[in-house]
Amino acid sequence: MLEMLREVDVLKHEKQALEILIAQLREANENLLCAKLEISHLAHHDFLTNLPNRVQLNERLTQATALAFRKQRKLAVLFLDLDRFKSINDSLGHTVGDKLLQGVAQRLRDCVRTSDTVSRQGGDEFVILLAELEHEDDAARIAEKILVALSLPFAVCEHTIYVSTSIGISVYPTDSMQADDLIKHADTAMYHAKENGRCQFEFFKPEMNLIAVERQTVEADLRAALAGEEFRLFYQPKVNLESGAITGAEALIRWRHTQRGLVEPDQFIAVAEDSGLITGIGRWVLGEACRQARIWQETGHMNGRIAVNISAVEFRQGDFVEHLRAILDDTGFDPSYLELELTESVLMNNAVATITLLTQLKALGVHLAVDDFGTGYSSLSYLKQFPIDSLKIDQSFVRDILNETDDAVIVDAVINIGASLKQRVIAEGIETSEQVSFLRSHHCEEGQGYFFSVPLEAEAFTRLLERGLEFHH
Ligand code: C2E
Ligand code: MG
Ligand code: MG
């Protein structure tokens, strides 16, 4: 009997021990599950913003396309890239940049429904999946909502930061039925939105793909072009609107492509900038323009200035001034006869650094002009601080000077700004004698445009310098 009782006791203990073991195992299992979930969360989310990452987006998009197929519905992919985020990061530091991205992530989340997915692809790129779409217009509406939401300033570490974004949109099934193609197409459309002036959205169109393929060929061809001396400079006269005298010339690059013939800068400058090839091209342009202008000076053909367009990428390169000095030394060209044309947006982007750079350039003795004036957003107080010699009124205003009163008012205002800042004003894109009359009566001294002459190759320009312009008013 006693023996039996003891056995029961042992069994009880064993049972307890087993129960403890089971409880421990259960806990371990739960911990493991949690760890697994955490790992899975980390693998599917972006560390900085805690948004779903690329992996998670791809999974959801694949599911969503399958569902859309079964339910015969549409869905949309929005590809976003912040405009000029790099300059914010560079100027205010990575901590500010990171906080800004978190703020952007929050606003994006607020713009969509919970059934939609906002993901971060990395850097300043976000992709949004709109899972259930009644109509394509709904995607446009959301894109607009995002543009507005992001246009409000962000307060980050005592800074007030303004950002904008460019958005590309692709739609299932119209643009593609494949998840990865939808992302690729939205990315392509985003690229176009950026090219068209940023802070806007654009739907994917099939012809955009052709252009994307073309960009790659253009880039490869550009590399060969620089080595193969396929670039040419054309020259367009700048003219005194009172006397008709040629006051100088603007050098404009052309690409004599072996198969395509003469290619205009609008077709390749952007690719050259993106690929970094613009540096080499820009140096060639400066050297060639100085070389040619020196010949015209020595032969007594021209005593005006030669103007050269400088791209944003060249201008922002740390060694731009140094290289310019070397080119001037090499060509023996008098810097006071060289004018650099910089666009308004280049100058205003990081205005403080611009002042330093412009001051260095002025110290070299070169002249400085603001190109396409009126198309960007100039701060007049900066404009006053910049050591600028001339303003070039953008041709878009000159074009409609006689029909659209707004443009006439703008042109008149620019002429007055130039007068009060003691800067020369040059009107671009003059095509008719009526435009000349208008500009003269508004005291614009100089102009440039097809009315006087199209851009000419050096030889033809030499002949133009010899005979002068036939100009009656
Ligand atoms: P931009 O500096 O504003 O040059 C003026 C553009 O207007 C030139 O186009 C010129 O041919 C064109 N143009 C001149 N008169 C008229 C006119 O009466 N009517 C019209 N509709 N257009 C006129 P182009 O040569 O195609 O150059 C386009 C742009 O490419 C230039 O604008 C400039 O920003 C850039 N570019 C040209 N050459 C170079 C270069 O060597 N380096 C860099 N970085 N950019 C360049
Ligand atoms: Mg120009
Ligand atoms: Mg211009």
PDB file of C-alpha atoms in Angstrom, residues 175-392:
ATOM      1  CA  ASP A 175      -0.304  49.636 -69.535  1.00  0.00           C
ATOM      2  CA  SER A 176       0.617  46.111 -68.503  1.00  0.00           C
ATOM      3  CA  MET A 177      -0.685  43.098 -66.613  1.00  0.00           C
ATOM      4  CA  GLN A 178       2.729  42.322 -65.093  1.00  0.00           C
ATOM      5  CA  ALA A 179       3.684  43.677 -61.679  1.00  0.00           C
ATOM      6  CA  ASP A 180       7.284  44.553 -62.549  1.00  0.00           C
ATOM      7  CA  ASP A 181       6.302  46.186 -65.840  1.00  0.00           C
ATOM      8  CA  LEU A 182       3.769  48.364 -64.053  1.00  0.00           C
ATOM      9  CA  ILE A 183       6.514  49.663 -61.747  1.00  0.00           C
ATOM     10  CA  LYS A 184       8.908  50.161 -64.651  1.00  0.00           C
ATOM     11  CA  HIS A 185       6.305  52.073 -66.673  1.00  0.00           C
ATOM     12  CA  ALA A 186       5.392  54.280 -63.703  1.00  0.00           C
ATOM     13  CA  ASP A 187       9.105  55.000 -63.250  1.00  0.00           C
ATOM     14  CA  THR A 188       9.427  55.971 -66.930  1.00  0.00           C
ATOM     15  CA  ALA A 189       6.380  58.251 -66.656  1.00  0.00           C
ATOM     16  CA  MET A 190       7.888  59.837 -63.524  1.00  0.00           C
ATOM     17  CA  TYR A 191      11.018  60.594 -65.477  1.00  0.00           C
ATOM     18  CA  HIS A 192       8.926  62.466 -68.024  1.00  0.00           C
ATOM     19  CA  ALA A 193       7.101  64.392 -65.326  1.00  0.00           C
ATOM     20  CA  LYS A 194      10.523  65.550 -64.094  1.00  0.00           C
ATOM     21  CA  GLU A 195      11.692  66.494 -67.553  1.00  0.00           C
ATOM     22  CA  ASN A 196       8.537  68.519 -68.082  1.00  0.00           C
ATOM     23  CA  GLY A 197       9.397  70.783 -65.208  1.00  0.00           C
ATOM     24  CA  ARG A 198       8.915  68.768 -61.997  1.00  0.00           C
ATOM     25  CA  CYS A 199       6.161  69.043 -59.406  1.00  0.00           C
ATOM     26  CA  GLN A 200       3.594  67.323 -61.576  1.00  0.00           C
ATOM     27  CA  PHE A 201       2.251  63.916 -62.511  1.00  0.00           C
ATOM     28  CA  GLU A 202       2.184  62.121 -65.804  1.00  0.00           C
ATOM     29  CA  PHE A 203       0.444  58.941 -67.028  1.00  0.00           C
ATOM     30  CA  PHE A 204       2.564  56.378 -68.820  1.00  0.00           C
ATOM     31  CA  LYS A 205       2.283  56.344 -72.614  1.00  0.00           C
ATOM     32  CA  PRO A 206       3.756  53.545 -74.762  1.00  0.00           C
ATOM     33  CA  GLU A 207       5.864  55.985 -76.811  1.00  0.00           C
ATOM     34  CA  MET A 208       7.756  56.920 -73.638  1.00  0.00           C
ATOM     35  CA  ASN A 209       9.438  53.526 -73.806  1.00  0.00           C
ATOM     36  CA  LEU A 210      10.843  54.327 -77.212  1.00  0.00           C
ATOM     37  CA  ILE A 211      12.379  57.466 -75.793  1.00  0.00           C
ATOM     38  CA  ALA A 212      13.861  55.488 -72.886  1.00  0.00           C
ATOM     39  CA  VAL A 213      15.535  53.072 -75.276  1.00  0.00           C
ATOM     40  CA  GLU A 214      16.675  56.031 -77.282  1.00  0.00           C
ATOM     41  CA  ARG A 215      18.292  57.622 -74.226  1.00  0.00           C
ATOM     42  CA  GLN A 216      20.566  54.622 -73.889  1.00  0.00           C
ATOM     43  CA  THR A 217      21.653  54.773 -77.494  1.00  0.00           C
ATOM     44  CA  VAL A 218      22.112  58.507 -77.287  1.00  0.00           C
ATOM     45  CA  GLU A 219      24.375  58.069 -74.278  1.00  0.00           C
ATOM     46  CA  ALA A 220      26.542  55.480 -76.011  1.00  0.00           C
ATOM     47  CA  ASP A 221      26.703  57.628 -79.144  1.00  0.00           C
ATOM     48  CA  LEU A 222      27.562  60.742 -77.120  1.00  0.00           C
ATOM     49  CA  ARG A 223      30.615  59.055 -75.668  1.00  0.00           C
ATOM     50  CA  ALA A 224      31.841  58.266 -79.140  1.00  0.00           C
ATOM     51  CA  ALA A 225      30.950  61.756 -80.391  1.00  0.00           C
ATOM     52  CA  LEU A 226      33.290  63.567 -78.038  1.00  0.00           C
ATOM     53  CA  ALA A 227      36.175  61.339 -79.030  1.00  0.00           C
ATOM     54  CA  GLY A 228      35.241  61.454 -82.710  1.00  0.00           C
ATOM     55  CA  GLU A 229      34.942  65.252 -82.869  1.00  0.00           C
ATOM     56  CA  GLU A 230      31.325  65.193 -83.977  1.00  0.00           C
ATOM     57  CA  PHE A 231      30.340  68.395 -82.159  1.00  0.00           C
ATOM     58  CA  ARG A 232      30.140  71.756 -83.893  1.00  0.00           C
ATOM     59  CA  LEU A 233      29.493  75.254 -82.638  1.00  0.00           C
ATOM     60  CA  PHE A 234      27.001  77.502 -84.389  1.00  0.00           C
ATOM     61  CA  TYR A 235      26.878  81.220 -83.718  1.00  0.00           C
ATOM     62  CA  GLN A 236      23.894  83.521 -83.476  1.00  0.00           C
ATOM     63  CA  PRO A 237      24.392  87.297 -83.427  1.00  0.00           C
ATOM     64  CA  LYS A 238      23.266  89.554 -80.615  1.00  0.00           C
ATOM     65  CA  VAL A 239      22.078  92.804 -82.092  1.00  0.00           C
ATOM     66  CA  ASN A 240      21.725  96.389 -80.912  1.00  0.00           C
ATOM     67  CA  LEU A 241      18.045  97.134 -81.566  1.00  0.00           C
ATOM     68  CA  GLU A 242      18.724 100.830 -82.256  1.00  0.00           C
ATOM     69  CA  SER A 243      21.620 100.617 -84.674  1.00  0.00           C
ATOM     70  CA  GLY A 244      21.405  97.048 -85.942  1.00  0.00           C
ATOM     71  CA  ALA A 245      25.084  96.548 -85.069  1.00  0.00           C
ATOM     72  CA  ILE A 246      26.220  93.079 -84.067  1.00  0.00           C
ATOM     73  CA  THR A 247      27.252  93.349 -80.432  1.00  0.00           C
ATOM     74  CA  GLY A 248      28.372  89.763 -79.935  1.00  0.00           C
ATOM     75  CA  ALA A 249      27.432  86.150 -80.550  1.00  0.00           C
ATOM     76  CA  GLU A 250      26.033  83.203 -78.663  1.00  0.00           C
ATOM     77  CA  ALA A 251      27.726  79.870 -79.301  1.00  0.00           C
ATOM     78  CA  LEU A 252      25.187  77.052 -79.668  1.00  0.00           C
ATOM     79  CA  ILE A 253      26.245  73.447 -79.866  1.00  0.00           C
ATOM     80  CA  ARG A 254      25.153  71.022 -82.596  1.00  0.00           C
ATOM     81  CA  TRP A 255      25.962  67.369 -82.951  1.00  0.00           C
ATOM     82  CA  ARG A 256      26.848  66.160 -86.414  1.00  0.00           C
ATOM     83  CA  HIS A 257      25.725  62.584 -85.916  1.00  0.00           C
ATOM     84  CA  THR A 258      27.011  60.074 -88.473  1.00  0.00           C
ATOM     85  CA  GLN A 259      23.529  58.627 -89.084  1.00  0.00           C
ATOM     86  CA  ARG A 260      21.049  61.157 -87.802  1.00  0.00           C
ATOM     87  CA  GLY A 261      22.560  64.287 -89.296  1.00  0.00           C
ATOM     88  CA  LEU A 262      22.529  67.523 -87.337  1.00  0.00           C
ATOM     89  CA  VAL A 263      21.130  67.009 -83.837  1.00  0.00           C
ATOM     90  CA  GLU A 264      19.948  69.991 -81.753  1.00  0.00           C
ATOM     91  CA  PRO A 265      20.990  70.406 -78.119  1.00  0.00           C
ATOM     92  CA  ASP A 266      17.478  69.841 -76.743  1.00  0.00           C
ATOM     93  CA  GLN A 267      17.821  66.234 -77.881  1.00  0.00           C
ATOM     94  CA  PHE A 268      21.040  65.423 -76.094  1.00  0.00           C
ATOM     95  CA  ILE A 269      21.994  67.973 -73.406  1.00  0.00           C
ATOM     96  CA  ALA A 270      19.755  66.331 -70.781  1.00  0.00           C
ATOM     97  CA  VAL A 271      21.275  62.896 -71.463  1.00  0.00           C
ATOM     98  CA  ALA A 272      24.741  64.425 -71.358  1.00  0.00           C
ATOM     99  CA  GLU A 273      23.906  65.966 -67.985  1.00  0.00           C
ATOM    100  CA  ASP A 274      22.511  62.745 -66.527  1.00  0.00           C
ATOM    101  CA  SER A 275      25.482  60.706 -67.657  1.00  0.00           C
ATOM    102  CA  GLY A 276      28.085  63.245 -66.557  1.00  0.00           C
ATOM    103  CA  LEU A 277      29.312  63.562 -70.151  1.00  0.00           C
ATOM    104  CA  ILE A 278      28.364  67.245 -70.092  1.00  0.00           C
ATOM    105  CA  THR A 279      31.620  68.052 -68.290  1.00  0.00           C
ATOM    106  CA  GLY A 280      33.767  67.002 -71.209  1.00  0.00           C
ATOM    107  CA  ILE A 281      31.369  68.487 -73.732  1.00  0.00           C
ATOM    108  CA  GLY A 282      31.167  71.787 -71.812  1.00  0.00           C
ATOM    109  CA  ARG A 283      34.945  72.107 -71.708  1.00  0.00           C
ATOM    110  CA  TRP A 284      35.144  71.462 -75.402  1.00  0.00           C
ATOM    111  CA  VAL A 285      32.513  74.163 -76.042  1.00  0.00           C
ATOM    112  CA  LEU A 286      34.354  76.732 -73.932  1.00  0.00           C
ATOM    113  CA  GLY A 287      37.687  75.972 -75.576  1.00  0.00           C
ATOM    114  CA  GLU A 288      36.267  76.033 -79.091  1.00  0.00           C
ATOM    115  CA  ALA A 289      34.265  79.245 -78.528  1.00  0.00           C
ATOM    116  CA  CYS A 290      37.320  81.062 -77.125  1.00  0.00           C
ATOM    117  CA  ARG A 291      39.524  79.790 -79.942  1.00  0.00           C
ATOM    118  CA  GLN A 292      37.088  80.922 -82.637  1.00  0.00           C
ATOM    119  CA  ALA A 293      36.323  84.285 -81.017  1.00  0.00           C
ATOM    120  CA  ARG A 294      40.028  85.015 -80.743  1.00  0.00           C
ATOM    121  CA  ILE A 295      40.394  84.447 -84.469  1.00  0.00           C
ATOM    122  CA  TRP A 296      37.527  86.890 -85.146  1.00  0.00           C
ATOM    123  CA  GLN A 297      39.187  89.432 -82.888  1.00  0.00           C
ATOM    124  CA  GLU A 298      42.576  89.056 -84.515  1.00  0.00           C
ATOM    125  CA  THR A 299      41.154  89.345 -88.022  1.00  0.00           C
ATOM    126  CA  GLY A 300      39.210  92.422 -86.968  1.00  0.00           C
ATOM    127  CA  HIS A 301      35.822  90.776 -87.570  1.00  0.00           C
ATOM    128  CA  MET A 302      34.342  91.151 -84.143  1.00  0.00           C
ATOM    129  CA  ASN A 303      34.971  93.179 -81.069  1.00  0.00           C
ATOM    130  CA  GLY A 304      31.910  92.007 -79.189  1.00  0.00           C
ATOM    131  CA  ARG A 305      31.566  89.250 -76.653  1.00  0.00           C
ATOM    132  CA  ILE A 306      31.180  85.543 -77.234  1.00  0.00           C
ATOM    133  CA  ALA A 307      28.522  83.924 -75.028  1.00  0.00           C
ATOM    134  CA  VAL A 308      28.639  80.295 -73.929  1.00  0.00           C
ATOM    135  CA  ASN A 309      25.847  78.331 -72.233  1.00  0.00           C
ATOM    136  CA  ILE A 310      26.854  76.620 -69.019  1.00  0.00           C
ATOM    137  CA  SER A 311      24.836  73.682 -67.756  1.00  0.00           C
ATOM    138  CA  ALA A 312      23.813  73.348 -64.109  1.00  0.00           C
ATOM    139  CA  VAL A 313      25.945  70.227 -63.760  1.00  0.00           C
ATOM    140  CA  GLU A 314      29.084  71.968 -65.016  1.00  0.00           C
ATOM    141  CA  PHE A 315      28.460  75.030 -62.891  1.00  0.00           C
ATOM    142  CA  ARG A 316      28.089  72.994 -59.702  1.00  0.00           C
ATOM    143  CA  GLN A 317      31.233  70.984 -60.287  1.00  0.00           C
ATOM    144  CA  GLY A 318      33.870  71.968 -57.721  1.00  0.00           C
ATOM    145  CA  ASP A 319      36.584  72.569 -60.305  1.00  0.00           C
ATOM    146  CA  PHE A 320      34.604  74.642 -62.801  1.00  0.00           C
ATOM    147  CA  VAL A 321      36.428  77.919 -62.122  1.00  0.00           C
ATOM    148  CA  GLU A 322      39.802  76.186 -62.197  1.00  0.00           C
ATOM    149  CA  HIS A 323      39.080  74.596 -65.578  1.00  0.00           C
ATOM    150  CA  LEU A 324      37.764  77.837 -67.002  1.00  0.00           C
ATOM    151  CA  ARG A 325      40.990  79.559 -65.965  1.00  0.00           C
ATOM    152  CA  ALA A 326      43.025  76.824 -67.665  1.00  0.00           C
ATOM    153  CA  ILE A 327      40.975  77.166 -70.870  1.00  0.00           C
ATOM    154  CA  LEU A 328      41.482  80.946 -70.886  1.00  0.00           C
ATOM    155  CA  ASP A 329      45.216  80.441 -70.418  1.00  0.00           C
ATOM    156  CA  ASP A 330      45.400  77.804 -73.156  1.00  0.00           C
ATOM    157  CA  THR A 331      43.532  79.872 -75.723  1.00  0.00           C
ATOM    158  CA  GLY A 332      45.039  83.198 -74.641  1.00  0.00           C
ATOM    159  CA  PHE A 333      41.527  84.656 -74.775  1.00  0.00           C
ATOM    160  CA  ASP A 334      40.768  87.906 -72.973  1.00  0.00           C
ATOM    161  CA  PRO A 335      38.173  86.917 -70.315  1.00  0.00           C
ATOM    162  CA  SER A 336      36.360  90.246 -70.539  1.00  0.00           C
ATOM    163  CA  TYR A 337      35.175  89.137 -73.998  1.00  0.00           C
ATOM    164  CA  LEU A 338      33.641  85.940 -72.663  1.00  0.00           C
ATOM    165  CA  GLU A 339      30.086  85.852 -71.339  1.00  0.00           C
ATOM    166  CA  LEU A 340      28.722  82.839 -69.476  1.00  0.00           C
ATOM    167  CA  GLU A 341      24.974  82.211 -69.778  1.00  0.00           C
ATOM    168  CA  LEU A 342      23.460  80.538 -66.735  1.00  0.00           C
ATOM    169  CA  THR A 343      19.766  79.839 -66.416  1.00  0.00           C
ATOM    170  CA  GLU A 344      17.728  81.436 -63.711  1.00  0.00           C
ATOM    171  CA  SER A 345      16.920  78.147 -61.972  1.00  0.00           C
ATOM    172  CA  VAL A 346      20.610  77.185 -61.830  1.00  0.00           C
ATOM    173  CA  LEU A 347      21.427  80.443 -60.105  1.00  0.00           C
ATOM    174  CA  MET A 348      18.554  80.394 -57.656  1.00  0.00           C
ATOM    175  CA  ASN A 349      19.089  76.792 -56.607  1.00  0.00           C
ATOM    176  CA  ASN A 350      21.334  77.212 -53.591  1.00  0.00           C
ATOM    177  CA  ALA A 351      21.665  80.967 -53.960  1.00  0.00           C
ATOM    178  CA  VAL A 352      24.242  81.384 -51.207  1.00  0.00           C
ATOM    179  CA  ALA A 353      26.760  79.057 -52.883  1.00  0.00           C
ATOM    180  CA  THR A 354      25.928  80.780 -56.156  1.00  0.00           C
ATOM    181  CA  ILE A 355      27.085  84.164 -54.858  1.00  0.00           C
ATOM    182  CA  THR A 356      30.524  82.722 -53.991  1.00  0.00           C
ATOM    183  CA  LEU A 357      30.897  81.053 -57.357  1.00  0.00           C
ATOM    184  CA  LEU A 358      29.764  84.077 -59.325  1.00  0.00           C
ATOM    185  CA  THR A 359      32.142  86.280 -57.374  1.00  0.00           C
ATOM    186  CA  GLN A 360      35.030  83.972 -58.274  1.00  0.00           C
ATOM    187  CA  LEU A 361      34.006  84.060 -61.922  1.00  0.00           C
ATOM    188  CA  LYS A 362      33.735  87.848 -61.887  1.00  0.00           C
ATOM    189  CA  ALA A 363      37.224  87.980 -60.381  1.00  0.00           C
ATOM    190  CA  LEU A 364      38.461  86.137 -63.473  1.00  0.00           C
ATOM    191  CA  GLY A 365      37.040  88.981 -65.519  1.00  0.00           C
ATOM    192  CA  VAL A 366      34.279  87.129 -67.412  1.00  0.00           C
ATOM    193  CA  HIS A 367      30.787  88.547 -67.935  1.00  0.00           C
ATOM    194  CA  LEU A 368      27.724  86.814 -66.568  1.00  0.00           C
ATOM    195  CA  ALA A 369      24.227  86.581 -68.007  1.00  0.00           C
ATOM    196  CA  VAL A 370      20.987  85.092 -66.724  1.00  0.00           C
ATOM    197  CA  ASP A 371      19.509  82.961 -69.522  1.00  0.00           C
ATOM    198  CA  ASP A 372      15.790  82.222 -69.997  1.00  0.00           C
ATOM    199  CA  PHE A 373      14.940  84.914 -67.476  1.00  0.00           C
ATOM    200  CA  GLY A 374      11.323  84.812 -66.344  1.00  0.00           C
ATOM    201  CA  THR A 375      10.885  81.041 -66.535  1.00  0.00           C
ATOM    202  CA  GLY A 376      12.181  80.247 -63.049  1.00  0.00           C
ATOM    203  CA  TYR A 377      11.495  81.769 -59.691  1.00  0.00           C
ATOM    204  CA  SER A 378      13.964  84.536 -59.063  1.00  0.00           C
ATOM    205  CA  SER A 379      14.295  86.065 -55.694  1.00  0.00           C
ATOM    206  CA  LEU A 380      14.863  89.708 -56.502  1.00  0.00           C
ATOM    207  CA  SER A 381      16.941  90.210 -53.381  1.00  0.00           C
ATOM    208  CA  TYR A 382      19.364  87.510 -54.556  1.00  0.00           C
ATOM    209  CA  LEU A 383      19.302  88.818 -58.070  1.00  0.00           C
ATOM    210  CA  LYS A 384      20.497  92.111 -56.645  1.00  0.00           C
ATOM    211  CA  GLN A 385      23.349  90.408 -54.803  1.00  0.00           C
ATOM    212  CA  PHE A 386      24.524  88.383 -57.801  1.00  0.00           C
ATOM    213  CA  PRO A 387      27.226  90.141 -59.829  1.00  0.00           C
ATOM    214  CA  ILE A 388      25.239  89.756 -63.047  1.00  0.00           C
ATOM    215  CA  ASP A 389      25.854  91.796 -66.197  1.00  0.00           C
ATOM    216  CA  SER A 390      22.888  90.869 -68.389  1.00  0.00           C
ATOM    217  CA  LEU A 391      19.385  89.438 -68.290  1.00  0.00           C
ATOM    218  CA  LYS A 392      18.079  87.498 -71.273  1.00  0.00           C
TER     219      LYS A 392
END
